[in-house]
XYZ file of C-alpha atoms in Angstrom:
642
model
C 85.741 99.544 127.126
C 86.157 101.626 124.085
C 89.769 102.067 123.250
C 90.862 105.731 123.926
C 91.567 107.937 120.506
C 94.037 110.013 122.707
C 95.849 106.544 123.625
C 95.576 105.145 120.130
C 97.763 108.675 118.539
C 100.837 108.959 121.058
C 101.182 105.136 120.557
C 101.408 105.482 116.785
C 103.777 108.133 117.335
C 105.708 105.994 119.298
C 106.265 103.689 116.585
C 106.806 106.217 113.726
C 109.418 107.473 115.987
C 111.003 103.948 116.087
C 110.980 103.507 112.664
C 112.811 106.910 111.790
C 116.933 105.442 111.925
C 115.809 103.005 109.335
C 113.594 104.985 107.292
C 115.987 107.767 107.176
C 118.954 104.888 105.928
C 115.997 103.695 102.930
C 113.963 106.754 101.876
C 111.894 104.506 99.791
C 110.326 103.019 102.430
C 108.104 106.720 102.556
C 106.108 105.875 98.831
C 102.966 104.656 98.974
C 103.717 100.830 98.585
C 105.560 100.632 101.564
C 104.224 97.343 102.387
C 105.377 95.450 99.103
C 108.459 97.841 99.378
C 108.843 97.333 103.662
C 108.744 93.104 102.235
C 111.466 93.717 99.583
C 114.309 95.633 102.129
C 113.124 92.571 104.678
C 114.218 90.079 102.239
C 117.238 91.320 100.891
C 118.517 91.840 104.448
C 116.962 89.143 106.504
C 119.050 89.613 109.105
C 117.644 93.080 109.852
C 115.265 94.004 112.875
C 114.658 97.785 111.440
C 113.519 96.518 108.602
C 111.106 93.689 110.026
C 110.085 96.737 112.178
C 109.229 98.785 109.278
C 107.491 96.235 107.985
C 105.438 96.176 110.953
C 104.721 99.627 110.969
C 103.972 99.658 107.103
C 101.165 96.867 108.333
C 99.945 98.693 111.136
C 99.461 102.348 109.171
C 97.606 99.806 106.841
C 95.135 98.726 109.538
C 96.611 95.075 109.162
C 97.307 94.675 112.692
C 97.446 90.540 113.061
C 100.126 90.831 110.194
C 101.720 93.725 111.854
C 101.763 92.178 115.772
C 103.553 88.952 113.535
C 106.170 91.746 111.729
C 106.997 93.219 115.303
C 107.705 89.994 117.192
C 109.861 88.689 114.082
C 111.523 92.217 114.571
C 111.869 90.878 117.792
C 113.170 87.253 117.605
C 116.231 88.310 115.414
C 116.979 91.440 117.423
C 119.744 89.616 119.382
C 121.575 88.161 115.949
C 120.420 91.345 114.435
C 121.839 93.799 116.918
C 124.527 91.144 117.149
C 125.317 91.443 113.686
C 125.073 95.291 114.077
C 127.931 95.530 116.156
C 130.430 93.500 114.417
C 129.716 96.475 111.399
C 130.540 98.617 113.866
C 133.842 96.754 115.018
C 134.515 95.789 111.553
C 134.211 99.980 110.711
C 136.178 100.921 113.809
C 139.066 98.509 112.879
C 139.333 99.495 109.226
C 139.043 103.787 111.124
C 141.671 102.360 113.829
C 143.649 100.520 110.313
C 143.719 104.575 108.952
C 144.348 106.290 111.514
C 148.111 103.664 112.429
C 148.637 104.370 109.396
C 148.697 108.161 109.213
C 150.190 107.508 112.721
C 152.958 105.513 111.418
C 153.542 108.133 108.448
C 154.243 110.874 110.762
C 156.472 108.463 113.098
C 158.546 107.934 109.902
C 158.453 112.078 109.187
C 159.434 112.073 112.957
C 162.254 109.616 112.583
C 163.649 111.615 109.033
C 163.416 114.687 111.274
C 165.149 112.940 114.283
C 167.966 111.467 112.259
C 169.035 115.062 110.607
C 169.312 116.649 113.617
C 170.862 113.990 114.743
C 173.465 114.360 111.558
C 173.652 117.850 112.608
C 174.496 117.558 116.300
C 177.013 115.154 115.383
C 178.592 117.886 112.342
C 178.336 120.045 115.151
C 180.243 118.271 117.548
C 183.085 116.873 115.535
C 183.128 121.450 114.787
C 183.435 121.703 118.638
C 186.610 118.937 118.895
C 188.440 121.332 116.797
C 187.669 124.198 118.464
C 188.985 125.431 122.479
C 187.189 122.982 124.903
C 184.875 125.649 127.206
C 183.895 124.201 130.793
C 180.796 121.792 130.499
C 181.066 121.635 127.205
C 182.079 118.505 126.537
C 178.717 117.687 128.819
C 176.348 119.197 126.767
C 177.675 117.588 123.633
C 177.020 114.444 125.427
C 173.005 115.322 126.761
C 172.011 116.597 123.390
C 173.735 113.124 121.593
C 171.683 110.934 124.055
C 169.077 113.186 123.153
C 169.069 112.572 119.352
C 169.009 108.387 119.837
C 166.141 108.764 122.374
C 164.257 110.705 119.802
C 165.200 107.684 117.169
C 164.119 104.804 119.751
C 160.936 106.560 120.205
C 160.115 106.780 116.523
C 160.577 102.918 115.949
C 158.056 102.224 119.141
C 154.691 100.968 117.798
C 151.252 102.359 119.056
C 148.530 99.869 119.934
C 145.100 100.406 120.280
C 143.780 99.279 123.358
C 139.516 98.223 123.609
C 139.592 98.348 127.145
C 140.716 102.487 126.792
C 138.598 104.872 128.440
C 136.782 106.491 125.492
C 135.851 102.787 124.194
C 134.152 101.495 127.423
C 132.436 104.485 127.530
C 130.975 103.947 123.285
C 130.352 99.682 124.638
C 128.078 101.452 127.563
C 126.247 103.729 124.853
C 125.790 101.311 122.699
C 123.800 99.040 125.275
C 122.181 101.371 126.498
C 120.398 102.159 122.593
C 120.626 98.729 122.454
C 117.892 98.378 125.657
C 115.543 101.412 124.018
C 115.582 99.921 120.632
C 114.827 96.589 121.973
C 112.219 98.584 124.077
C 110.473 100.286 121.355
C 110.055 97.527 119.314
C 108.078 95.699 122.731
C 105.815 98.866 122.660
C 105.375 98.341 118.607
C 104.073 94.829 119.165
C 101.753 96.083 122.619
C 100.340 98.877 120.068
C 99.163 96.454 117.659
C 97.749 94.134 120.510
C 95.979 96.644 121.493
C 94.291 97.687 118.384
C 93.413 93.889 117.841
C 91.758 94.332 121.605
C 94.053 91.263 122.828
C 94.817 94.037 126.272
C 96.763 90.953 128.440
C 99.092 90.438 124.979
C 99.230 94.217 124.981
C 99.737 94.629 128.516
C 102.853 91.917 129.005
C 104.636 93.550 125.291
C 104.093 97.100 127.308
C 105.773 95.723 130.260
C 108.320 94.066 128.759
C 109.002 97.143 127.141
C 108.942 98.634 130.532
C 111.078 96.245 132.347
C 113.873 96.886 129.018
C 114.152 100.945 129.210
C 112.667 101.831 132.316
C 112.995 106.078 131.361
C 110.253 105.458 129.138
C 107.916 106.507 131.734
C 104.573 106.363 129.088
C 105.288 102.809 128.838
C 103.520 103.067 132.277
C 100.660 104.666 130.353
C 100.144 102.352 127.943
C 100.368 99.173 130.460
C 97.753 100.804 132.746
C 95.176 101.365 129.408
C 95.322 97.504 128.572
C 94.425 96.606 131.894
C 91.694 99.738 131.527
C 90.035 97.947 128.567
C 90.339 94.500 130.318
C 88.659 96.027 133.703
C 91.519 95.000 136.008
C 90.453 98.676 137.342
C 92.521 98.534 140.985
C 95.310 97.228 138.946
C 94.763 99.860 136.299
C 94.459 102.730 138.614
C 97.429 101.963 140.296
C 99.406 102.408 136.790
C 98.193 105.787 136.604
C 98.720 106.385 139.775
C 102.549 105.946 139.433
C 102.488 107.474 136.074
C 101.074 110.813 137.880
C 104.526 110.358 140.470
C 107.233 109.915 137.637
C 105.897 111.628 134.577
C 105.738 115.364 134.134
C 102.287 117.558 134.946
C 101.514 118.188 131.251
C 101.044 114.828 130.727
C 98.773 114.207 134.023
C 95.321 115.911 132.324
C 95.041 112.804 130.184
C 95.811 110.337 133.481
C 93.203 112.131 135.520
C 90.331 111.802 132.988
C 91.376 108.119 132.481
C 91.253 107.628 136.098
C 87.810 109.659 135.679
C 86.262 107.483 133.620
C 86.962 104.316 136.202
C 85.460 105.844 138.829
C 82.772 106.328 137.104
C 81.985 103.288 135.735
C 82.210 101.698 139.292
C 79.690 105.009 139.972
C 81.993 106.547 142.476
C 80.604 109.978 141.476
C 82.778 112.099 144.030
C 85.782 110.099 142.722
C 85.109 111.431 139.623
C 84.586 114.647 140.092
C 87.863 114.964 142.228
C 89.845 113.646 139.194
C 87.636 116.392 136.665
C 88.897 118.677 139.486
C 92.732 117.450 139.188
C 93.079 117.479 135.481
C 91.305 120.978 134.687
C 94.075 122.437 137.456
C 96.868 120.482 136.289
C 95.955 121.741 132.379
C 95.635 125.196 134.071
C 99.090 125.067 135.200
C 100.698 123.888 132.417
C 99.085 126.792 130.357
C 99.446 129.670 132.533
C 99.082 132.978 131.228
C 99.061 131.542 127.856
C 95.183 130.378 127.513
C 92.794 131.237 124.746
C 90.694 129.898 123.654
C 93.133 127.396 121.317
C 94.001 126.037 124.825
C 90.385 125.385 126.409
C 89.537 123.776 123.295
C 91.916 121.500 123.188
C 91.374 120.339 126.689
C 88.217 119.903 125.653
C 89.204 117.335 122.553
C 90.897 115.277 125.553
C 87.488 115.624 127.753
C 85.341 113.887 124.993
C 88.019 111.782 124.236
C 87.445 110.402 127.466
C 83.960 110.443 126.978
C 82.861 113.563 129.272
C 80.907 115.245 126.656
C 79.097 117.615 128.483
C 81.668 119.060 130.436
C 83.653 119.202 126.855
C 81.096 121.758 126.203
C 81.724 124.727 128.110
C 85.508 124.645 126.706
C 84.583 124.392 123.366
C 81.864 127.583 122.822
C 84.725 130.573 122.678
C 86.768 128.443 119.790
C 83.605 127.763 118.152
C 82.812 131.301 118.095
C 86.374 132.546 116.530
C 85.784 129.681 113.659
C 83.295 129.992 111.215
C 84.211 126.984 108.834
C 81.883 124.464 107.722
C 84.097 121.592 109.510
C 84.442 123.876 112.845
C 80.410 123.665 112.703
C 80.092 120.088 111.827
C 82.505 119.007 114.399
C 80.574 121.664 117.033
C 77.054 120.055 115.966
C 78.268 116.114 116.560
C 79.572 117.213 120.224
C 75.962 119.054 120.338
C 74.355 115.461 120.221
C 76.271 114.123 122.203
C 75.941 116.137 124.794
C 72.414 115.606 124.514
C 71.473 119.013 123.516
C 69.312 118.216 120.068
C 67.660 120.945 119.477
C 70.734 123.088 118.767
C 72.788 120.442 117.250
C 69.650 120.586 114.641
C 69.812 124.442 114.453
C 73.312 123.856 113.327
C 73.480 121.033 111.092
C 69.605 122.204 109.658
C 72.156 125.922 108.691
C 74.321 123.817 107.225
C 72.913 121.788 104.557
C 73.292 118.342 103.464
C 76.605 118.654 100.782
C 77.426 115.309 98.698
C 81.046 114.761 100.780
C 79.390 113.726 103.943
C 77.468 110.827 102.057
C 74.639 111.466 104.131
C 76.245 111.998 107.447
C 74.669 115.471 108.319
C 70.557 113.747 107.102
C 71.963 110.707 109.267
C 72.459 113.357 112.470
C 68.643 114.992 111.768
C 66.747 111.415 111.247
C 68.131 110.326 114.439
C 67.088 114.076 116.511
C 63.483 113.493 114.871
C 63.853 109.772 116.433
C 64.249 111.094 119.843
C 61.744 113.823 119.202
C 59.534 111.059 118.977
C 58.553 111.894 115.243
C 59.486 108.505 114.689
C 57.760 108.217 111.242
C 59.353 111.762 109.547
C 62.446 110.084 110.848
C 62.190 107.212 108.403
C 61.402 109.170 105.437
C 64.823 111.023 106.312
C 66.625 108.375 106.545
C 65.606 106.913 103.719
C 67.013 109.535 101.964
C 70.603 108.484 102.502
C 72.183 106.116 100.102
C 72.888 103.273 101.924
C 75.960 101.651 99.142
C 77.458 105.715 99.248
C 79.244 104.909 102.054
C 80.643 101.700 103.545
C 80.041 103.406 107.697
C 78.184 101.984 110.302
C 76.094 105.029 110.020
C 74.742 104.867 106.807
C 73.521 100.612 107.310
C 71.855 101.777 110.408
C 70.279 104.130 108.214
C 68.912 101.762 106.363
C 67.968 99.558 108.675
C 66.018 102.189 110.813
C 63.369 102.305 107.439
C 62.593 98.727 108.466
C 65.093 96.364 105.614
C 65.803 94.647 108.866
C 66.560 91.631 106.799
C 68.380 93.018 103.993
C 70.350 94.199 107.255
C 70.511 91.531 109.601
C 74.769 90.195 109.085
C 75.516 93.700 110.196
C 72.900 93.588 113.123
C 74.008 89.922 114.509
C 78.161 90.866 114.309
C 77.153 93.859 116.208
C 74.893 91.872 118.772
C 77.124 88.407 119.264
C 79.832 90.932 120.054
C 81.865 90.523 116.087
C 82.124 94.017 115.481
C 85.085 96.582 116.463
C 85.363 97.050 120.074
C 86.403 100.618 119.258
C 83.037 101.678 118.065
C 80.886 99.149 120.303
C 79.344 101.567 122.640
C 77.798 103.740 118.827
C 77.072 100.328 117.371
C 74.789 99.199 120.048
C 73.408 102.635 120.659
C 72.763 102.541 116.287
C 71.223 99.161 117.089
C 69.077 100.335 119.712
C 67.432 103.315 117.702
C 66.759 100.294 114.430
C 64.927 98.349 117.330
C 62.603 101.017 118.620
C 61.838 102.538 115.414
C 60.738 99.046 114.870
C 58.913 98.408 117.823
C 61.179 95.820 118.925
C 61.253 96.264 122.924
C 63.053 93.332 123.952
C 66.108 94.020 121.958
C 65.827 98.094 121.852
C 66.080 97.722 125.832
C 69.007 94.922 125.699
C 71.479 96.952 122.584
C 70.696 100.253 125.075
C 71.422 99.106 128.307
C 74.685 97.699 126.454
C 75.631 100.607 125.506
C 75.434 102.932 128.209
C 77.556 100.191 130.258
C 80.203 100.772 127.894
C 79.985 103.994 127.663
C 77.642 106.292 130.266
C 78.505 109.661 129.365
C 76.679 108.814 125.784
C 73.779 111.168 126.468
C 71.867 110.473 123.287
C 72.112 106.533 124.578
C 70.476 107.862 127.529
C 67.429 109.793 126.422
C 66.469 106.784 123.770
C 66.612 105.139 127.098
C 63.939 107.319 129.061
C 61.915 106.814 125.713
C 62.322 103.179 125.906
C 60.979 103.329 129.805
C 57.743 105.909 129.274
C 56.421 103.536 126.025
C 56.513 101.113 128.367
C 55.556 102.417 131.520
C 51.922 102.415 131.518
C 52.261 98.861 130.379
C 54.508 97.870 133.635
C 52.158 99.559 135.781
C 49.272 97.823 134.654
C 50.809 94.202 134.734
C 52.715 94.442 137.985
C 48.973 95.056 139.493
C 47.428 92.231 137.395
C 50.420 89.612 138.202
C 50.235 90.457 141.812
C 46.139 90.294 142.220
C 47.472 86.527 140.360
C 49.643 85.771 143.146
C 47.649 86.706 145.544
C 45.250 83.639 144.451
C 47.636 81.412 144.381
C 48.474 81.436 140.098
C 51.376 82.029 140.275
C 52.350 80.608 136.815
C 50.050 83.303 135.610
C 52.186 85.793 137.487
C 55.521 85.067 135.971
C 54.723 84.776 132.580
C 53.138 87.765 132.700
C 56.090 89.678 134.187
C 58.954 87.921 131.940
C 56.539 89.166 129.150
C 56.857 93.296 130.347
C 60.154 93.039 132.040
C 61.425 91.899 128.594
C 61.231 95.263 127.752
C 63.009 96.884 130.443
C 66.826 98.636 129.920
C 68.855 97.682 132.722
C 68.473 99.692 135.978
C 67.417 100.438 139.427
C 63.967 99.932 138.215
C 64.988 96.220 136.479
C 66.631 94.698 139.408
C 63.810 95.747 141.999
C 61.056 94.402 140.235
C 63.307 91.222 139.030
C 64.484 90.419 142.460
C 60.906 90.914 143.509
C 58.712 88.813 140.875
C 61.454 86.549 140.680
C 60.069 84.955 144.376
C 56.880 84.129 142.728
C 59.086 81.277 141.443
C 59.965 80.150 144.349
C 55.929 79.156 145.268
C 56.165 77.777 141.921
C 55.844 72.894 142.293
C 58.124 73.723 138.770
C 59.802 76.533 137.538
C 58.651 77.910 134.133
C 60.843 76.088 130.731
C 63.047 78.477 129.023
C 60.831 80.051 126.097
C 62.024 79.706 122.462
C 63.405 82.915 122.672
C 65.884 82.092 125.039
C 66.842 78.774 125.087
C 69.808 79.008 121.851
C 71.330 81.819 122.996
C 71.205 80.082 126.584
C 72.852 76.893 125.593
C 75.344 78.470 123.188
C 76.450 80.117 126.466
C 76.705 76.670 128.100
C 78.663 75.341 125.729
C 81.033 78.513 125.004
C 81.508 78.059 129.011
C 82.208 74.321 129.049
C 84.787 74.920 126.006
C 86.035 78.488 127.744
C 90.003 78.931 127.130
C 90.860 81.898 127.787
C 88.858 85.118 129.379
C 87.457 86.294 125.656
C 85.379 82.880 125.855
C 83.870 83.936 129.359
C 82.704 87.232 127.624
C 81.508 85.498 124.488
C 79.445 83.379 126.862
C 77.927 86.209 128.616
C 76.921 87.904 125.540
C 74.846 84.595 125.142
C 73.579 84.944 128.719
C 72.127 88.347 128.453
C 70.368 87.607 125.324
C 68.815 84.411 127.207
C 67.957 86.496 130.185
C 66.172 89.505 127.757
C 63.779 86.769 126.800
C 63.444 84.811 130.224
C 64.117 87.427 132.867
C 62.644 85.282 135.708
C 64.312 82.046 135.099
C 66.922 81.087 137.973
C 69.176 79.104 135.936
C 70.285 81.879 133.847
C 70.931 84.263 136.988
C 73.074 81.607 138.410
C 74.585 81.195 135.727
C 75.442 85.003 135.324
C 77.110 85.465 138.713
C 79.060 82.869 138.236
C 80.511 84.569 134.565
C 80.425 87.906 136.600
C 82.220 86.470 139.100
C 85.392 84.897 137.036
C 85.204 88.297 135.009
C 85.396 89.973 138.410
C 82.215 91.756 137.682
C 81.295 91.538 141.512
C 78.650 93.777 141.489
C 76.536 93.060 139.045
C 77.447 89.174 140.142
C 75.757 89.551 143.785
C 72.610 90.966 141.650
C 72.341 87.824 139.764
C 72.470 85.998 143.082
C 70.231 88.121 144.809
C 67.825 87.080 142.370
C 68.740 83.324 141.976
C 68.341 83.580 146.167
C 64.352 85.092 145.842
C 63.514 82.013 142.875
C 64.658 79.311 145.532
C 63.959 80.400 148.837
C 62.497 77.099 151.005
C 64.617 75.041 149.091
C 67.870 72.962 150.205
C 69.914 75.190 147.410
C 69.355 78.536 149.358
C 72.024 77.546 152.176
C 74.678 77.310 149.386
C 73.446 80.255 147.703
C 73.654 82.644 150.725
C 77.270 81.041 151.210
C 78.050 82.621 147.603
C 76.470 85.395 147.958
C 78.452 86.651 150.809
C 81.728 85.568 149.470
C 80.891 88.272 146.457
C 80.047 91.221 149.224
C 83.434 90.205 150.517
C 85.090 90.091 147.384
C 83.458 93.378 145.987
C 84.277 95.153 149.447
C 87.891 94.145 149.202
C 87.969 95.486 144.920
C 86.363 98.476 146.582
C 89.268 99.071 149.179
C 91.528 97.895 147.180
C 90.639 100.951 144.199
C 90.579 103.578 146.899
C 94.148 102.478 148.327
C 94.962 103.173 144.448
C 93.446 106.380 143.930
C 96.170 109.270 143.780
C 96.234 111.087 146.830
């Protein structure tokens, strides 16, 4: 799953908040050369966790996430000795302050002593005078008492005062210090989690966020971050548990975003009823927060949250009034993009045409016009539009896509292979796959177009242009698919199963993933069961399959398994009726706890091995996967908030 824009913003603000104290102490860190200055500060103060943290923040803001993670880990490693050093410095300062206070106290005591001596001398003189006077009843006793009081004052003045480290006030300071240290360390772990999240090291990010919460449980937002890391790892049951807990403990103003994350999880799982419930809850909590202050601006804010969570169509109604009240170029451009994401292509096109192209957007508006023309079936016109974009004027993905869309496949090979092999940034993988699908569709390579658009929709089901492209591909293969299936059935009826399989292998390779693809795959896999020898892998499929096997054999972690999955998916695209590939995919999907997909592939495999000695083991595996899927569904429903 892609990273959420809102989540990224909130995490970054957390990092900046942590650094505030050190930035105040070192204003130079705010300069343009923050990284070099932070390094210099750390070199001058090697035991300062604050300097290490400031370096991490500077690196993070420069998008150097791996180095930022190293800096945060260093800050955490030196925190115990660094904070102890800070404590010693604080104690030293406290002792110096106490010494000065003691000196001041002694000065005052000496003044009191001199004053007491003076009073005693006056008393003695008074006593002498009284002795020469007639004695009054009780006069001697009173004089003696006054004399004793004066002597007591002198004795008290000479008693030294001591500073007790166990006084009530001092203990209060110690407790406050412990709380501060816990919060500082928790924020360091949050920073580390943010860097790991930016690197898509989701498990490591979760561990860092979990440590942050364990260190300072008052930071409730950490639960949201933990849930986000789990969600990106597609551990949906546990992600829902954390979101549910977050909803219980956090204030209502923070609920809408959590509800939308829950809605997105439910959409990924095909739980449409739960999606609508979560969306309604998000809107209800938002209205409660806004209350009587509801305006077009507040509706716009809610639309941005919806859009960031991939609910583009749902965002449009909340943005319309705000758009009417603003007529700036930036506003119209944003509105056009939102309309495009929601599938309202004609409306988006009118706005873009009215705006015209400017040198400042580097062909961005022109690219959108070309894509809309592509979706309208005007492929040659779209290529001309894309050709007017200078692909060298921008490093953005849309410029590279526009160049490839014009037919420059060989020149764009590096960019395309990076996306196809899952090596591009996961943050925008859904958009990259969609752009690449457009490239292949425009250049009439339907198998690769079908695979790329399927992956785009798997990552972001709410991106309507990808759904439109999928329908275009289905429409382009529909007639050929119908006639090919009829011909394959006729060949099978004559006992020529090899011809039937060969024919359907070619047609199914052009079909995007979905219910129709699954149904036809299982139906035609049954023809393989009637063949004496299963068909060999095609030359296009074999390299992908063997790479997948090699990666899986040497897998060390979940990411390796995901990399193997990518290779198997490409192998299946060119050999959709291969029992071996379906069996491997079932195993990989099960390892990743994606049981619905694993079930489909084991069903396809079972259809191809009917009547063999392998079928009993496959049936056992099928029921095991069915149990795991049912159990996961039950766990998910239990984890959903009431």
